[in-house]
PDB file of C-alpha atoms and ligand atoms in Angstrom:
ATOM      1  CA  UNK A  13      28.350 116.140  34.385  1.00 44.00           C
ATOM      2  CA  UNK A  14      31.678 115.814  32.707  1.00 60.00           C
ATOM      3  CA  UNK A  15      32.728 116.111  29.090  1.00 78.00           C
ATOM      4  CA  UNK A  16      36.072 114.467  29.743  1.00 88.00           C
ATOM      5  CA  UNK A  17      36.802 111.266  27.881  1.00 93.00           C
ATOM      6  CA  UNK A  18      38.943 109.032  30.050  1.00 95.00           C
ATOM      7  CA  UNK A  19      39.025 105.913  27.900  1.00 97.00           C
ATOM      8  CA  UNK A  20      40.553 102.468  28.211  1.00 97.00           C
ATOM      9  CA  UNK A  21      40.975  99.975  25.368  1.00 98.00           C
ATOM     10  CA  UNK A  22      40.738  96.336  26.428  1.00 98.00           C
ATOM     11  CA  UNK A  23      41.087  93.151  24.437  1.00 98.00           C
ATOM     12  CA  UNK A  24      43.419  90.300  23.604  1.00 98.00           C
ATOM     13  CA  UNK A  25      46.719  90.920  21.835  1.00 97.00           C
ATOM     14  CA  UNK A  26      46.086  91.552  18.157  1.00 97.00           C
ATOM     15  CA  UNK A  27      42.426  92.528  18.625  1.00 98.00           C
ATOM     16  CA  UNK A  28      43.080  95.888  16.967  1.00 97.00           C
ATOM     17  CA  UNK A  29      43.549  98.161  19.984  1.00 97.00           C
ATOM     18  CA  UNK A  30      46.458 100.096  18.484  1.00 96.00           C
ATOM     19  CA  UNK A  31      44.722 100.307  15.105  1.00 96.00           C
ATOM     20  CA  UNK A  32      41.579 101.777  16.654  1.00 97.00           C
ATOM     21  CA  UNK A  33      43.514 104.003  19.067  1.00 97.00           C
ATOM     22  CA  UNK A  34      45.212 105.741  16.129  1.00 95.00           C
ATOM     23  CA  UNK A  35      41.785 106.603  14.719  1.00 96.00           C
ATOM     24  CA  UNK A  36      40.077 107.515  17.990  1.00 96.00           C
ATOM     25  CA  UNK A  37      42.689 110.012  19.132  1.00 93.00           C
ATOM     26  CA  UNK A  38      42.045 111.918  15.923  1.00 92.00           C
ATOM     27  CA  UNK A  39      38.273 111.816  16.425  1.00 93.00           C
ATOM     28  CA  UNK A  40      38.406 113.015  19.993  1.00 92.00           C
ATOM     29  CA  UNK A  41      41.660 114.934  20.056  1.00 92.00           C
ATOM     30  CA  UNK A  42      42.917 113.304  23.240  1.00 93.00           C
ATOM     31  CA  UNK A  43      46.421 111.973  23.965  1.00 94.00           C
ATOM     32  CA  UNK A  44      47.076 108.270  23.544  1.00 93.00           C
ATOM     33  CA  UNK A  45      49.335 106.230  25.775  1.00 94.00           C
ATOM     34  CA  UNK A  46      50.346 102.716  24.765  1.00 95.00           C
ATOM     35  CA  UNK A  47      52.240 100.929  27.527  1.00 96.00           C
ATOM     36  CA  UNK A  48      53.572  98.440  24.955  1.00 95.00           C
ATOM     37  CA  UNK A  49      55.071 101.316  22.909  1.00 93.00           C
ATOM     38  CA  UNK A  50      56.420 103.008  26.043  1.00 94.00           C
ATOM     39  CA  UNK A  51      58.093  99.763  27.107  1.00 96.00           C
ATOM     40  CA  UNK A  52      59.524  99.041  23.638  1.00 94.00           C
ATOM     41  CA  UNK A  53      61.012 102.550  23.586  1.00 94.00           C
ATOM     42  CA  UNK A  54      62.529 101.957  27.032  1.00 95.00           C
ATOM     43  CA  UNK A  55      64.050  98.671  25.818  1.00 96.00           C
ATOM     44  CA  UNK A  56      65.462 100.327  22.677  1.00 94.00           C
ATOM     45  CA  UNK A  57      66.976 103.128  24.756  1.00 96.00           C
ATOM     46  CA  UNK A  58      68.439 100.656  27.242  1.00 97.00           C
ATOM     47  CA  UNK A  59      66.979 102.630  30.181  1.00 97.00           C
ATOM     48  CA  UNK A  60      66.715 101.073  33.626  1.00 96.00           C
ATOM     49  CA  UNK A  61      63.034 100.306  32.990  1.00 96.00           C
ATOM     50  CA  UNK A  62      63.882  98.787  29.611  1.00 97.00           C
ATOM     51  CA  UNK A  63      66.563  96.550  31.061  1.00 97.00           C
ATOM     52  CA  UNK A  64      64.161  95.281  33.722  1.00 97.00           C
ATOM     53  CA  UNK A  65      61.237  94.847  31.316  1.00 97.00           C
ATOM     54  CA  UNK A  66      62.949  93.112  28.395  1.00 97.00           C
ATOM     55  CA  UNK A  67      63.000  89.531  29.699  1.00 97.00           C
ATOM     56  CA  UNK A  68      59.305  89.612  30.590  1.00 97.00           C
ATOM     57  CA  UNK A  69      58.345  91.032  27.204  1.00 97.00           C
ATOM     58  CA  UNK A  70      60.481  88.566  25.242  1.00 96.00           C
ATOM     59  CA  UNK A  71      58.774  85.624  26.919  1.00 96.00           C
ATOM     60  CA  UNK A  72      55.257  87.048  26.530  1.00 97.00           C
ATOM     61  CA  UNK A  73      54.804  87.604  30.275  1.00 98.00           C
ATOM     62  CA  UNK A  74      53.514  90.839  31.751  1.00 98.00           C
ATOM     63  CA  UNK A  75      55.990  93.294  33.163  1.00 98.00           C
ATOM     64  CA  UNK A  76      55.467  93.467  36.967  1.00 98.00           C
ATOM     65  CA  UNK A  77      52.820  95.972  38.061  1.00 97.00           C
ATOM     66  CA  UNK A  78      55.249  98.057  40.100  1.00 96.00           C
ATOM     67  CA  UNK A  79      57.265  98.863  36.970  1.00 95.00           C
ATOM     68  CA  UNK A  80      54.284 100.118  35.016  1.00 96.00           C
ATOM     69  CA  UNK A  81      51.832 101.723  37.424  1.00 96.00           C
ATOM     70  CA  UNK A  82      53.861 104.890  38.082  1.00 92.00           C
ATOM     71  CA  UNK A  83      54.311 105.478  34.351  1.00 92.00           C
ATOM     72  CA  UNK A  84      50.571 105.603  33.834  1.00 94.00           C
ATOM     73  CA  UNK A  85      49.736 107.517  36.986  1.00 92.00           C
ATOM     74  CA  UNK A  86      52.200 110.172  35.849  1.00 92.00           C
ATOM     75  CA  UNK A  87      50.672 110.097  32.373  1.00 91.00           C
ATOM     76  CA  UNK A  88      47.093 110.743  33.515  1.00 92.00           C
ATOM     77  CA  UNK A  89      48.253 113.503  35.854  1.00 91.00           C
ATOM     78  CA  UNK A  90      50.011 115.268  33.002  1.00 90.00           C
ATOM     79  CA  UNK A  91      48.400 118.554  31.958  1.00 85.00           C
ATOM     80  CA  UNK A  92      47.762 117.334  28.402  1.00 90.00           C
ATOM     81  CA  UNK A  93      45.435 114.645  29.849  1.00 88.00           C
ATOM     82  CA  UNK A  94      43.185 117.168  31.611  1.00 89.00           C
ATOM     83  CA  UNK A  95      40.396 116.787  29.022  1.00 90.00           C
ATOM     84  CA  UNK A  96      40.834 113.055  28.689  1.00 94.00           C
ATOM     85  CA  UNK A  97      43.112 110.325  27.430  1.00 96.00           C
ATOM     86  CA  UNK A  98      43.084 106.962  25.724  1.00 97.00           C
ATOM     87  CA  UNK A  99      44.985 104.112  27.361  1.00 97.00           C
ATOM     88  CA  UNK A 100      45.965 101.246  25.071  1.00 97.00           C
ATOM     89  CA  UNK A 101      47.369  98.166  26.810  1.00 96.00           C
ATOM     90  CA  UNK A 102      46.744  99.419  30.336  1.00 97.00           C
ATOM     91  CA  UNK A 103      45.382  98.148  32.690  1.00 98.00           C
ATOM     92  CA  UNK A 104      46.374  94.504  32.177  1.00 98.00           C
ATOM     93  CA  UNK A 105      45.750  93.329  35.770  1.00 98.00           C
ATOM     94  CA  UNK A 106      43.271  94.138  38.554  1.00 98.00           C
ATOM     95  CA  UNK A 107      45.934  95.899  40.676  1.00 98.00           C
ATOM     96  CA  UNK A 108      46.742  98.116  37.659  1.00 98.00           C
ATOM     97  CA  UNK A 109      43.051  98.987  37.309  1.00 98.00           C
ATOM     98  CA  UNK A 110      42.820  99.778  41.029  1.00 98.00           C
ATOM     99  CA  UNK A 111      45.896 102.007  40.798  1.00 97.00           C
ATOM    100  CA  UNK A 112      44.367 103.904  37.871  1.00 97.00           C
ATOM    101  CA  UNK A 113      41.052 104.366  39.693  1.00 97.00           C
ATOM    102  CA  UNK A 114      42.876 105.656  42.739  1.00 96.00           C
ATOM    103  CA  UNK A 115      44.988 108.118  40.739  1.00 95.00           C
ATOM    104  CA  UNK A 116      41.884 109.427  38.958  1.00 95.00           C
ATOM    105  CA  UNK A 117      39.979 109.685  42.220  1.00 95.00           C
ATOM    106  CA  UNK A 118      42.758 111.907  43.541  1.00 94.00           C
ATOM    107  CA  UNK A 119      41.957 114.242  40.618  1.00 93.00           C
ATOM    108  CA  UNK A 120      38.168 113.938  41.186  1.00 94.00           C
ATOM    109  CA  UNK A 121      37.892 112.036  37.928  1.00 95.00           C
ATOM    110  CA  UNK A 122      36.791 108.546  36.845  1.00 95.00           C
ATOM    111  CA  UNK A 123      37.110 106.248  33.851  1.00 96.00           C
ATOM    112  CA  UNK A 124      34.445 107.212  31.278  1.00 96.00           C
ATOM    113  CA  UNK A 125      34.322 103.864  29.466  1.00 97.00           C
ATOM    114  CA  UNK A 126      36.275 100.659  28.940  1.00 98.00           C
ATOM    115  CA  UNK A 127      36.087  99.689  25.267  1.00 98.00           C
ATOM    116  CA  UNK A 128      36.507  95.934  24.845  1.00 98.00           C
ATOM    117  CA  UNK A 129      37.494  94.698  21.390  1.00 98.00           C
ATOM    118  CA  UNK A 130      36.641  90.996  21.326  1.00 98.00           C
ATOM    119  CA  UNK A 131      38.433  88.436  19.153  1.00 98.00           C
ATOM    120  CA  UNK A 132      38.706  84.654  19.491  1.00 97.00           C
ATOM    121  CA  UNK A 133      42.049  82.923  19.980  1.00 97.00           C
ATOM    122  CA  UNK A 134      42.264  81.473  16.481  1.00 97.00           C
ATOM    123  CA  UNK A 135      41.853  84.922  14.933  1.00 97.00           C
ATOM    124  CA  UNK A 136      44.334  86.421  17.427  1.00 97.00           C
ATOM    125  CA  UNK A 137      46.952  84.000  16.113  1.00 97.00           C
ATOM    126  CA  UNK A 138      46.262  85.030  12.492  1.00 97.00           C
ATOM    127  CA  UNK A 139      46.397  88.699  13.397  1.00 97.00           C
ATOM    128  CA  UNK A 140      49.661  88.485  15.332  1.00 97.00           C
ATOM    129  CA  UNK A 141      51.414  86.168  12.877  1.00 97.00           C
ATOM    130  CA  UNK A 142      50.776  88.578  10.001  1.00 97.00           C
ATOM    131  CA  UNK A 143      51.396  91.813  11.915  1.00 97.00           C
ATOM    132  CA  UNK A 144      54.278  93.996  10.736  1.00 97.00           C
ATOM    133  CA  UNK A 145      55.307  97.276  12.364  1.00 96.00           C
ATOM    134  CA  UNK A 146      57.450 100.126  11.139  1.00 96.00           C
ATOM    135  CA  UNK A 147      60.842 100.720  12.715  1.00 94.00           C
ATOM    136  CA  UNK A 148      60.455 104.524  12.884  1.00 93.00           C
ATOM    137  CA  UNK A 149      57.196 104.926  14.805  1.00 90.00           C
ATOM    138  CA  UNK A 150      55.452 101.585  15.168  1.00 90.00           C
ATOM    139  CA  UNK A 151      52.792 102.135  12.463  1.00 94.00           C
ATOM    140  CA  UNK A 152      50.964  98.819  12.062  1.00 95.00           C
ATOM    141  CA  UNK A 153      50.251  96.680   8.991  1.00 97.00           C
ATOM    142  CA  UNK A 154      49.058  93.158   8.283  1.00 97.00           C
ATOM    143  CA  UNK A 155      50.392  90.947   5.489  1.00 97.00           C
ATOM    144  CA  UNK A 156      46.873  89.839   4.467  1.00 96.00           C
ATOM    145  CA  UNK A 157      44.414  92.325   5.991  1.00 96.00           C
ATOM    146  CA  UNK A 158      46.225  95.648   5.702  1.00 96.00           C
ATOM    147  CA  UNK A 159      49.337  95.308   3.519  1.00 97.00           C
ATOM    148  CA  UNK A 160      51.604  98.304   2.836  1.00 98.00           C
ATOM    149  CA  UNK A 161      51.629  99.738  -0.713  1.00 98.00           C
ATOM    150  CA  UNK A 162      55.276  98.658  -1.174  1.00 98.00           C
ATOM    151  CA  UNK A 163      56.364  95.414   0.431  1.00 97.00           C
ATOM    152  CA  UNK A 164      58.397  95.876   3.603  1.00 97.00           C
ATOM    153  CA  UNK A 165      58.114  99.702   3.624  1.00 98.00           C
ATOM    154  CA  UNK A 166      55.926 101.944   5.811  1.00 98.00           C
ATOM    155  CA  UNK A 167      53.379 103.966   3.746  1.00 98.00           C
ATOM    156  CA  UNK A 168      53.512 106.808   6.255  1.00 97.00           C
ATOM    157  CA  UNK A 169      57.214 107.376   6.842  1.00 97.00           C
ATOM    158  CA  UNK A 170      59.120 105.090   4.447  1.00 97.00           C
ATOM    159  CA  UNK A 171      60.862 103.158   7.238  1.00 98.00           C
ATOM    160  CA  UNK A 172      61.471  99.409   7.158  1.00 98.00           C
ATOM    161  CA  UNK A 173      58.745  97.023   8.391  1.00 98.00           C
ATOM    162  CA  UNK A 174      59.648  94.238  10.805  1.00 97.00           C
ATOM    163  CA  UNK A 175      57.944  91.457  12.729  1.00 96.00           C
ATOM    164  CA  UNK A 176      58.011  91.960  16.496  1.00 94.00           C
ATOM    165  CA  UNK A 177      59.947  89.189  18.279  1.00 93.00           C
ATOM    166  CA  UNK A 178      56.952  88.546  20.519  1.00 95.00           C
ATOM    167  CA  UNK A 179      54.729  88.026  17.447  1.00 96.00           C
ATOM    168  CA  UNK A 180      56.501  84.713  16.740  1.00 94.00           C
ATOM    169  CA  UNK A 181      54.468  81.513  17.311  1.00 92.00           C
ATOM    170  CA  UNK A 182      55.799  80.220  20.646  1.00 91.00           C
ATOM    171  CA  UNK A 183      55.537  83.644  22.303  1.00 96.00           C
ATOM    172  CA  UNK A 184      52.035  84.262  20.882  1.00 96.00           C
ATOM    173  CA  UNK A 185      50.831  81.150  22.724  1.00 95.00           C
ATOM    174  CA  UNK A 186      52.180  82.469  26.042  1.00 97.00           C
ATOM    175  CA  UNK A 187      50.690  85.912  25.498  1.00 97.00           C
ATOM    176  CA  UNK A 188      47.258  84.408  24.925  1.00 97.00           C
ATOM    177  CA  UNK A 189      47.527  82.372  28.131  1.00 97.00           C
ATOM    178  CA  UNK A 190      48.606  85.465  30.043  1.00 98.00           C
ATOM    179  CA  UNK A 191      45.664  87.398  28.592  1.00 98.00           C
ATOM    180  CA  UNK A 192      43.134  84.801  29.710  1.00 98.00           C
ATOM    181  CA  UNK A 193      44.632  84.388  33.180  1.00 98.00           C
ATOM    182  CA  UNK A 194      45.545  87.958  34.118  1.00 98.00           C
ATOM    183  CA  UNK A 195      43.799  90.485  31.876  1.00 98.00           C
ATOM    184  CA  UNK A 196      40.416  88.932  31.082  1.00 98.00           C
ATOM    185  CA  UNK A 197      39.188  89.368  34.695  1.00 98.00           C
ATOM    186  CA  UNK A 198      39.126  93.088  33.891  1.00 98.00           C
ATOM    187  CA  UNK A 199      36.129  92.485  31.631  1.00 98.00           C
ATOM    188  CA  UNK A 200      34.026  91.586  34.650  1.00 98.00           C
ATOM    189  CA  UNK A 201      35.669  94.331  36.715  1.00 98.00           C
ATOM    190  CA  UNK A 202      34.536  97.067  34.317  1.00 98.00           C
ATOM    191  CA  UNK A 203      31.226  95.348  33.615  1.00 98.00           C
ATOM    192  CA  UNK A 204      30.428  95.471  37.340  1.00 98.00           C
ATOM    193  CA  UNK A 205      31.170  99.190  37.302  1.00 97.00           C
ATOM    194  CA  UNK A 206      28.781  99.647  34.358  1.00 97.00           C
ATOM    195  CA  UNK A 207      31.622 100.972  32.203  1.00 97.00           C
ATOM    196  CA  UNK A 208      32.138  98.158  29.711  1.00 98.00           C
ATOM    197  CA  UNK A 209      31.286  98.549  26.017  1.00 98.00           C
ATOM    198  CA  UNK A 210      31.814  95.503  23.775  1.00 98.00           C
ATOM    199  CA  UNK A 211      32.851  95.559  20.102  1.00 98.00           C
ATOM    200  CA  UNK A 212      33.207  92.724  17.621  1.00 98.00           C
ATOM    201  CA  UNK A 213      36.886  92.860  16.633  1.00 98.00           C
ATOM    202  CA  UNK A 214      36.422  90.357  13.804  1.00 98.00           C
ATOM    203  CA  UNK A 215      34.785  93.084  11.676  1.00 98.00           C
ATOM    204  CA  UNK A 216      36.863  95.211   9.337  1.00 97.00           C
ATOM    205  CA  UNK A 217      38.900  98.112  10.734  1.00 97.00           C
ATOM    206  CA  UNK A 218      36.496 100.784   9.485  1.00 98.00           C
ATOM    207  CA  UNK A 219      33.438  98.944  10.752  1.00 98.00           C
ATOM    208  CA  UNK A 220      34.920  98.512  14.239  1.00 98.00           C
ATOM    209  CA  UNK A 221      35.812 102.190  14.232  1.00 98.00           C
ATOM    210  CA  UNK A 222      32.259 103.184  13.207  1.00 98.00           C
ATOM    211  CA  UNK A 223      30.797 101.034  15.989  1.00 98.00           C
ATOM    212  CA  UNK A 224      33.041 102.611  18.607  1.00 97.00           C
ATOM    213  CA  UNK A 225      32.252 106.106  17.426  1.00 96.00           C
ATOM    214  CA  UNK A 226      28.510 105.404  17.504  1.00 96.00           C
ATOM    215  CA  UNK A 227      28.792 104.054  21.055  1.00 95.00           C
ATOM    216  CA  UNK A 228      30.762 107.110  22.146  1.00 93.00           C
ATOM    217  CA  UNK A 229      28.164 109.432  20.635  1.00 90.00           C
ATOM    218  CA  UNK A 230      25.424 107.636  22.591  1.00 89.00           C
ATOM    219  CA  UNK A 231      27.477 107.863  25.755  1.00 86.00           C
ATOM    220  CA  UNK A 232      27.904 111.607  25.362  1.00 79.00           C
ATOM    221  CA  UNK A 233      24.180 112.047  24.719  1.00 77.00           C
ATOM    222  CA  UNK A 234      23.390 110.062  27.864  1.00 78.00           C
ATOM    223  CA  UNK A 235      25.740 112.316  29.801  1.00 73.00           C
ATOM    224  CA  UNK A 236      24.015 115.481  28.727  1.00 72.00           C
ATOM    225  CA  UNK A 237      20.453 114.381  29.588  1.00 66.00           C
TER     226      UNK A 237
HETATM  227  P1  LIG B 313      46.623  95.241  19.287  1.00 68.92           P
HETATM  228  O1  LIG B 313      47.072  96.657  19.507  1.00 68.92           O
HETATM  229  O2  LIG B 313      45.298  94.942  19.927  1.00 68.92           O
HETATM  230  O3  LIG B 313      47.665  94.237  19.670  1.00 68.92           O
HETATM  231  P2  LIG B 313      46.844  95.857  16.411  1.00 68.92           P
HETATM  232  O4  LIG B 313      46.056  97.111  16.274  1.00 68.92           O
HETATM  233  O5  LIG B 313      48.318  95.959  16.385  1.00 68.92           O
HETATM  234  O6  LIG B 313      46.356  95.054  17.739  1.00 68.92           O
HETATM  235  O7  LIG B 313      46.354  94.851  15.272  1.00 68.92           O
HETATM  236  C1  LIG B 313      46.924  93.553  15.137  1.00 68.92           C
HETATM  237  C2  LIG B 313      47.101  93.205  13.663  1.00 68.92           C
HETATM  238  O8  LIG B 313      45.823  93.030  13.044  1.00 68.92           O
HETATM  239  C3  LIG B 313      47.812  94.279  12.845  1.00 68.92           C
HETATM  240  O9  LIG B 313      48.584  93.607  11.891  1.00 68.92           O
HETATM  241  C4  LIG B 313      46.668  95.071  12.195  1.00 68.92           C
HETATM  242  O10 LIG B 313      47.071  95.620  10.946  1.00 68.92           O
HETATM  243  C5  LIG B 313      45.599  94.010  12.014  1.00 68.92           C
HETATM  244  N1  LIG B 313      44.219  94.489  12.233  1.00 68.92           N
HETATM  245  C6  LIG B 313      43.790  95.408  13.147  1.00 68.92           C
HETATM  246  N2  LIG B 313      42.441  95.546  13.096  1.00 68.92           N
HETATM  247  C7  LIG B 313      42.005  94.687  12.128  1.00 68.92           C
HETATM  248  C8  LIG B 313      40.695  94.352  11.603  1.00 68.92           C
HETATM  249  N3  LIG B 313      39.576  94.904  12.091  1.00 68.92           N
HETATM  250  N4  LIG B 313      40.645  93.415  10.638  1.00 68.92           N
HETATM  251  C9  LIG B 313      41.782  92.804  10.173  1.00 68.92           C
HETATM  252  N5  LIG B 313      43.016  93.075  10.614  1.00 68.92           N
HETATM  253  C10 LIG B 313      43.150  94.006  11.590  1.00 68.92           C
HETATM  254  P1  LIG B 314      49.678  93.553  22.385  1.00 68.92           P
HETATM  255  O1  LIG B 314      48.610  94.570  22.481  1.00 68.92           O
HETATM  256  O2  LIG B 314      49.999  93.161  21.003  1.00 68.92           O
HETATM  257  O3  LIG B 314      49.513  92.406  23.319  1.00 68.92           O
HETATM  258  P2  LIG B 314      51.529  95.372  23.719  1.00 68.92           P
HETATM  259  O4  LIG B 314      52.334  96.123  22.747  1.00 68.92           O
HETATM  260  O5  LIG B 314      50.417  96.051  24.416  1.00 68.92           O
HETATM  261  O6  LIG B 314      51.055  94.089  22.948  1.00 68.92           O
HETATM  262  O7  LIG B 314      52.467  94.752  24.839  1.00 68.92           O
HETATM  263  C1  LIG B 314      53.666  94.063  24.545  1.00 68.92           C
HETATM  264  C2  LIG B 314      54.267  93.544  25.845  1.00 68.92           C
HETATM  265  O8  LIG B 314      54.588  94.643  26.717  1.00 68.92           O
HETATM  266  C3  LIG B 314      53.361  92.655  26.677  1.00 68.92           C
HETATM  267  O9  LIG B 314      53.417  91.300  26.257  1.00 68.92           O
HETATM  268  C4  LIG B 314      53.941  92.844  28.082  1.00 68.92           C
HETATM  269  O10 LIG B 314      55.136  92.120  28.264  1.00 68.92           O
HETATM  270  C5  LIG B 314      54.305  94.319  28.067  1.00 68.92           C
HETATM  271  N1  LIG B 314      53.207  95.193  28.569  1.00 68.92           N
HETATM  272  C6  LIG B 314      52.531  96.134  27.862  1.00 68.92           C
HETATM  273  N2  LIG B 314      51.622  96.757  28.642  1.00 68.92           N
HETATM  274  C7  LIG B 314      51.729  96.207  29.863  1.00 68.92           C
HETATM  275  C8  LIG B 314      51.055  96.417  31.103  1.00 68.92           C
HETATM  276  N3  LIG B 314      50.069  97.323  31.236  1.00 68.92           N
HETATM  277  N4  LIG B 314      51.431  95.657  32.167  1.00 68.92           N
HETATM  278  C9  LIG B 314      52.411  94.738  32.061  1.00 68.92           C
HETATM  279  N5  LIG B 314      53.085  94.481  30.936  1.00 68.92           N
HETATM  280  C10 LIG B 314      52.751  95.208  29.826  1.00 68.92           C
END
């Protein structure tokens, strides 16, 4: 019986994975790794990874598995992940999921649950078109659903808010296609393993959060019986 929480957040772009991750890491006190944030940092720093990844990200394609798998394997092996972790934006393909399972197996661990936040394509487009992020640390806002107190300024750190280049209409369309073709098969993958938990991402942020917390509480109860 394990009390570790090795969690994965799945769902289309804009479903609210980052928004929920920020809340869940506080609830459970586990580290959070967002491959999107890691890649954007690499691009901003102009590192070798960033230089290789940029073109894929700009067009809405996935970065090749071989560029991303080692980052995550290293992350879950890190000492601060010993009691669990929350992965946001990884895995995005079946080979990435296999690589994670293998790395965890090497540590005699497994994924505890894959939390799927569901949202239909039309709503994804509204979410991504209105998303704004802060330039200092990527805090997220939405022009209609979660506006900042002062227009264009982050409530948390006062930095400027911008629209991500890949949140512009032509790239959004590609990202949705990529999600359906390459990432959605993971829903069945985790369902077959009995690890999938589904959440209705069209609900408000607090409601989605409450639903996830309730599901996690049930999961922990099941583990202890
Ligand atoms: P993801 O990490 O899945 O791409 P985000 O967490 O960045 O998604 O959310 C996408 C956009 O939708 C952001 O602008 C965010 O403020 C907004 N958002 C997140 N969750 C909700 C929700 N439940 N209802 C309305 N808007 C939301
Ligand atoms: P969102 O959740 O809004 O789709 P992310 O911030 O997770 O966006 O990802 C932005 C981009 O970074 C993706 O479109 C893709 O190019 C790249 N990316 C992020 N995570 C991965 C991953 N696990 N595998 C491949 N590419 C990734």
